[in-house]
């Protein structure tokens, strides 16, 4: 188990922002389309299987789940988005809540956005990125399930995603500074790219490298 996450514990599940823990200290959130591989990414990065299991418990899957690393640092598991079978009303509620969370949460230092490397940057992902861009929220993208592609195909997907991001966000309104977006290839199954993700988490949560 990674010592960073040794004392992690489930704090609370919030259905609305008002139910979230006090907005103090530092937190990093994980987001992604349903089935993108977010839970498994969280598992291999933290080394704790129960963490994502908590978030998958029926009833808790549609909550923002907050986990405490210590008194001042938190990890946050956001509900998966883009799932076709969710009723329209609930979808709207979540999109609104996510947008609010990204825009208002002072303690949020950055978002780790998980996407399937075989089809990244889908419309719902771009919506999340647009909000992050508007809120000047740094994003680190994990292009996961890389084990399903050859090395060459994974690199090509990374290059294509990078190009698309710089075209979309690089030259937007010059008054808004471009938000640092970083992205990397990842695989929970092959345990590839864990160091990169950990490093970003460490920077955002102000944790010294091991
Ligand atoms: P979530 O809905 O985003 O939390 O997605 P999960 O983490 O539950 O993963 C969705 C599906 O993709 C499951 O069947 C996982 O086993 C599979 N999966 C997740 N990560 C990987 C990966 O790195 N490689 C492969 N091959 N499958 C993965």
CSV table of C-alpha atoms and ligand atoms in Angstrom, one decimal:
chain,number,residue,atom,x,y,z
A,1,UNK,CA,0.0,0.0,0.0
A,2,UNK,CA,1.2,3.4,-0.9
A,3,UNK,CA,2.1,5.2,2.4
A,4,UNK,CA,0.4,8.4,1.1
A,5,UNK,CA,-2.9,6.6,1.4
A,6,UNK,CA,-2.3,4.5,4.5
A,7,UNK,CA,-4.8,6.3,6.7
A,8,UNK,CA,-7.4,7.1,4.1
A,9,UNK,CA,-11.0,6.9,5.3
A,10,UNK,CA,-14.4,7.5,3.9
A,11,UNK,CA,-15.7,10.9,5.1
A,12,UNK,CA,-19.1,11.4,3.5
A,13,UNK,CA,-21.2,11.2,0.4
A,14,UNK,CA,-22.7,14.4,-0.8
A,15,UNK,CA,-25.8,14.6,-3.0
A,16,UNK,CA,-25.5,18.4,-3.2
A,17,UNK,CA,-22.6,20.7,-2.6
A,18,UNK,CA,-24.1,21.9,0.7
A,19,UNK,CA,-23.6,18.4,2.1
A,20,UNK,CA,-19.8,18.4,1.3
A,21,UNK,CA,-17.2,18.7,4.0
A,22,UNK,CA,-16.1,22.2,4.9
A,23,UNK,CA,-14.3,23.8,2.0
A,24,UNK,CA,-10.8,24.0,3.7
A,25,UNK,CA,-7.5,22.3,3.1
A,26,UNK,CA,-6.6,20.6,-0.2
A,27,UNK,CA,-8.5,18.1,-2.3
A,28,UNK,CA,-8.1,16.3,-5.7
A,29,UNK,CA,-11.1,14.9,-7.5
A,30,UNK,CA,-11.4,11.9,-9.9
A,31,UNK,CA,-13.9,12.1,-12.7
A,32,UNK,CA,-14.8,10.2,-15.9
A,33,UNK,CA,-17.5,8.7,-18.0
A,34,UNK,CA,-19.2,5.7,-16.5
A,35,UNK,CA,-17.1,2.6,-17.3
A,36,UNK,CA,-14.1,4.6,-18.4
A,37,UNK,CA,-12.0,2.8,-15.7
A,38,UNK,CA,-12.0,5.4,-12.9
A,39,UNK,CA,-12.6,3.0,-10.1
A,40,UNK,CA,-9.7,0.7,-11.1
A,41,UNK,CA,-7.5,3.7,-11.7
A,42,UNK,CA,-8.2,4.9,-8.1
A,43,UNK,CA,-7.6,1.4,-6.8
A,44,UNK,CA,-4.1,1.1,-8.3
A,45,UNK,CA,-3.1,4.6,-7.6
A,46,UNK,CA,-4.1,4.5,-3.9
A,47,UNK,CA,-3.5,0.7,-3.5
A,48,UNK,CA,-6.8,0.5,-1.7
A,49,UNK,CA,-9.5,-1.6,-3.3
A,50,UNK,CA,-12.2,-0.6,-0.8
A,51,UNK,CA,-12.0,3.0,-1.7
A,52,UNK,CA,-13.6,2.7,-5.1
A,53,UNK,CA,-15.8,-0.1,-3.7
A,54,UNK,CA,-17.4,2.4,-1.4
A,55,UNK,CA,-18.1,4.6,-4.3
A,56,UNK,CA,-19.7,1.8,-6.2
A,57,UNK,CA,-22.1,0.8,-3.4
A,58,UNK,CA,-25.6,1.3,-4.7
A,59,UNK,CA,-26.9,4.6,-3.5
A,60,UNK,CA,-23.4,6.0,-3.2
A,61,UNK,CA,-22.7,5.8,-6.9
A,62,UNK,CA,-24.7,9.0,-7.4
A,63,UNK,CA,-22.9,10.9,-4.7
A,64,UNK,CA,-19.8,12.9,-4.5
A,65,UNK,CA,-17.7,10.7,-2.2
A,66,UNK,CA,-15.1,12.4,0.0
A,67,UNK,CA,-12.2,10.5,1.5
A,68,UNK,CA,-9.8,12.0,4.0
A,69,UNK,CA,-6.0,11.3,3.7
A,70,UNK,CA,-5.4,13.3,6.9
A,71,UNK,CA,-6.9,16.4,8.6
A,72,UNK,CA,-6.4,18.7,5.7
A,73,UNK,CA,-6.2,16.5,2.5
A,74,UNK,CA,-8.9,14.7,0.6
A,75,UNK,CA,-9.5,12.6,-2.4
A,76,UNK,CA,-12.9,13.0,-4.1
A,77,UNK,CA,-14.7,10.5,-6.3
A,78,UNK,CA,-17.2,12.2,-8.6
A,79,UNK,CA,-20.1,10.3,-10.0
A,80,UNK,CA,-19.5,8.8,-13.5
A,81,UNK,CA,-21.2,10.8,-16.2
A,82,UNK,CA,-22.4,10.1,-19.7
A,83,UNK,CA,-24.3,6.9,-18.8
A,84,UNK,CA,-27.2,6.7,-21.2
A,85,UNK,CA,-29.6,4.9,-18.9
A,86,UNK,CA,-29.7,7.5,-16.2
A,87,UNK,CA,-33.0,9.5,-16.2
A,88,UNK,CA,-32.8,12.9,-17.8
A,89,UNK,CA,-33.7,14.7,-14.5
A,90,UNK,CA,-30.9,13.0,-12.6
A,91,UNK,CA,-28.5,13.7,-15.4
A,92,UNK,CA,-29.3,17.4,-15.2
A,93,UNK,CA,-28.9,17.4,-11.5
A,94,UNK,CA,-25.5,15.9,-11.7
A,95,UNK,CA,-24.3,18.1,-14.5
A,96,UNK,CA,-25.3,21.1,-12.5
A,97,UNK,CA,-23.7,19.8,-9.3
A,98,UNK,CA,-20.5,18.9,-11.1
A,99,UNK,CA,-20.3,22.3,-12.7
A,100,UNK,CA,-20.9,24.0,-9.4
A,101,UNK,CA,-18.3,21.9,-7.7
A,102,UNK,CA,-15.7,22.7,-10.3
A,103,UNK,CA,-16.4,26.4,-10.2
A,104,UNK,CA,-17.0,27.0,-6.5
A,105,UNK,CA,-14.8,24.6,-4.5
A,106,UNK,CA,-11.9,26.5,-3.2
A,107,UNK,CA,-10.0,23.5,-1.8
A,108,UNK,CA,-10.1,21.7,-5.2
A,109,UNK,CA,-6.6,21.8,-6.5
A,110,UNK,CA,-7.0,19.7,-9.7
A,111,UNK,CA,-9.1,17.1,-11.4
A,112,UNK,CA,-7.8,13.7,-12.6
A,113,UNK,CA,-10.0,12.9,-15.6
A,114,UNK,CA,-10.1,9.3,-16.6
A,115,UNK,CA,-10.8,8.4,-20.3
A,116,UNK,CA,-10.7,5.2,-22.2
A,117,UNK,CA,-7.7,5.5,-24.5
A,118,UNK,CA,-9.7,3.9,-27.4
A,119,UNK,CA,-12.2,6.7,-27.4
A,120,UNK,CA,-11.1,9.8,-25.4
A,121,UNK,CA,-12.5,13.3,-25.5
A,122,UNK,CA,-16.1,12.3,-26.0
A,123,UNK,CA,-18.7,15.2,-25.9
A,124,UNK,CA,-19.3,14.8,-22.1
A,125,UNK,CA,-15.5,14.8,-21.5
A,126,UNK,CA,-15.2,18.0,-23.5
A,127,UNK,CA,-18.0,19.5,-21.4
A,128,UNK,CA,-16.0,18.7,-18.2
A,129,UNK,CA,-12.9,20.2,-19.7
A,130,UNK,CA,-14.8,23.3,-20.8
A,131,UNK,CA,-15.9,23.9,-17.2
A,132,UNK,CA,-12.4,23.3,-15.9
A,133,UNK,CA,-11.1,25.7,-18.5
A,134,UNK,CA,-13.7,28.3,-17.5
A,135,UNK,CA,-12.9,27.8,-13.8
A,136,UNK,CA,-9.1,27.7,-14.5
A,137,UNK,CA,-9.0,24.3,-12.8
A,138,UNK,CA,-5.9,22.2,-13.7
A,139,UNK,CA,-6.6,18.8,-15.2
A,140,UNK,CA,-4.5,15.7,-15.5
A,141,UNK,CA,-5.9,13.2,-18.0
A,142,UNK,CA,-5.3,9.5,-17.7
A,143,UNK,CA,-5.8,7.7,-21.0
A,144,UNK,CA,-6.5,4.3,-19.5
A,145,UNK,CA,-6.9,0.7,-20.7
A,146,UNK,CA,-3.7,1.2,-22.7
A,147,UNK,CA,-3.2,-2.6,-22.4
A,148,UNK,CA,-5.9,-2.9,-25.0
A,149,UNK,CA,-3.8,-1.2,-27.6
A,150,UNK,CA,-0.4,-1.8,-29.1
A,151,UNK,CA,2.3,0.6,-27.9
A,152,UNK,CA,2.2,2.4,-31.3
A,153,UNK,CA,-1.6,2.8,-31.2
A,154,UNK,CA,-1.5,4.1,-27.6
A,155,UNK,CA,1.1,6.7,-28.6
A,156,UNK,CA,-0.9,7.7,-31.6
A,157,UNK,CA,-4.0,8.2,-29.4
A,158,UNK,CA,-2.0,10.3,-26.9
A,159,UNK,CA,-0.7,12.5,-29.7
A,160,UNK,CA,-4.1,12.9,-31.2
A,161,UNK,CA,-5.7,13.9,-27.9
A,162,UNK,CA,-2.9,16.3,-27.2
A,163,UNK,CA,-3.4,18.0,-30.5
A,164,UNK,CA,-7.1,18.2,-30.0
A,165,UNK,CA,-6.7,19.8,-26.6
A,166,UNK,CA,-4.2,22.4,-27.8
A,167,UNK,CA,-6.5,23.3,-30.7
A,168,UNK,CA,-9.5,23.6,-28.4
A,169,UNK,CA,-7.9,25.3,-25.4
A,170,UNK,CA,-4.6,26.7,-26.5
A,171,UNK,CA,-5.9,29.7,-28.3
A,172,UNK,CA,-9.1,30.5,-26.5
A,173,UNK,CA,-9.9,34.0,-25.2
A,174,UNK,CA,-6.5,35.4,-24.4
A,175,UNK,CA,-7.8,37.1,-21.3
A,176,UNK,CA,-8.2,33.6,-19.7
A,177,UNK,CA,-4.9,32.0,-19.1
A,178,UNK,CA,-4.7,28.5,-20.6
A,179,UNK,CA,-5.2,26.0,-17.8
A,180,UNK,CA,-2.4,23.5,-17.5
A,181,UNK,CA,-3.6,20.3,-19.0
A,182,UNK,CA,-1.4,17.3,-18.8
A,183,UNK,CA,-2.1,13.9,-20.1
A,184,UNK,CA,-0.5,10.4,-20.0
A,185,UNK,CA,-1.0,6.8,-21.0
A,186,UNK,CA,-2.3,4.6,-18.2
A,187,UNK,CA,-3.4,1.1,-17.5
A,188,UNK,CA,-4.7,-0.2,-14.3
A,189,UNK,CA,-4.4,-3.8,-15.5
A,190,UNK,CA,-0.8,-3.5,-16.6
A,191,UNK,CA,0.0,-1.1,-13.8
A,192,UNK,CA,1.4,1.4,-16.3
A,193,UNK,CA,1.6,5.1,-15.6
A,194,UNK,CA,1.0,5.0,-11.9
A,195,UNK,CA,4.1,7.1,-11.1
A,196,UNK,CA,2.9,9.9,-13.3
A,197,UNK,CA,-0.5,10.0,-11.7
A,198,UNK,CA,1.0,9.8,-8.2
A,199,UNK,CA,3.4,12.7,-8.9
A,200,UNK,CA,0.6,14.9,-10.0
A,201,UNK,CA,-1.5,14.0,-6.9
A,202,UNK,CA,1.5,14.7,-4.7
A,203,UNK,CA,2.0,18.2,-6.3
A,204,UNK,CA,-1.6,19.1,-5.9
A,205,UNK,CA,-1.9,17.8,-2.3
A,206,UNK,CA,1.5,19.2,-1.3
A,207,UNK,CA,2.9,15.8,-0.4
A,208,UNK,CA,6.6,15.3,-0.6
A,209,UNK,CA,7.8,12.5,-2.9
A,210,UNK,CA,8.6,9.2,-1.2
B,1,LIG,P1,-15.7,3.2,-13.8
B,1,LIG,O1,-17.2,3.0,-14.1
B,1,LIG,O2,-15.1,4.3,-14.6
B,1,LIG,O3,-15.4,3.3,-12.3
B,1,LIG,O4,-15.0,1.9,-14.4
B,1,LIG,P2,-14.3,0.6,-13.8
B,1,LIG,O5,-13.0,1.0,-13.1
B,1,LIG,O6,-15.3,-0.1,-13.0
B,1,LIG,O7,-14.0,-0.2,-15.1
B,1,LIG,C1,-14.9,-0.5,-16.1
B,1,LIG,C2,-14.5,-1.7,-16.8
B,1,LIG,O8,-13.3,-1.5,-17.5
B,1,LIG,C3,-14.3,-2.9,-15.9
B,1,LIG,O9,-14.7,-4.1,-16.5
B,1,LIG,C4,-12.8,-2.9,-15.6
B,1,LIG,O10,-12.3,-4.2,-15.3
B,1,LIG,C5,-12.3,-2.5,-17.0
B,1,LIG,N1,-11.0,-1.8,-16.8
B,1,LIG,C6,-10.7,-0.7,-16.0
B,1,LIG,N2,-9.4,-0.3,-16.1
B,1,LIG,C7,-8.9,-1.2,-17.0
B,1,LIG,C8,-7.5,-1.3,-17.6
B,1,LIG,O11,-6.6,-0.6,-17.3
B,1,LIG,N3,-7.4,-2.3,-18.6
B,1,LIG,C9,-8.4,-3.1,-19.0
B,1,LIG,N4,-8.1,-4.0,-19.9
B,1,LIG,N5,-9.6,-3.0,-18.4
B,1,LIG,C10,-9.9,-2.1,-17.5
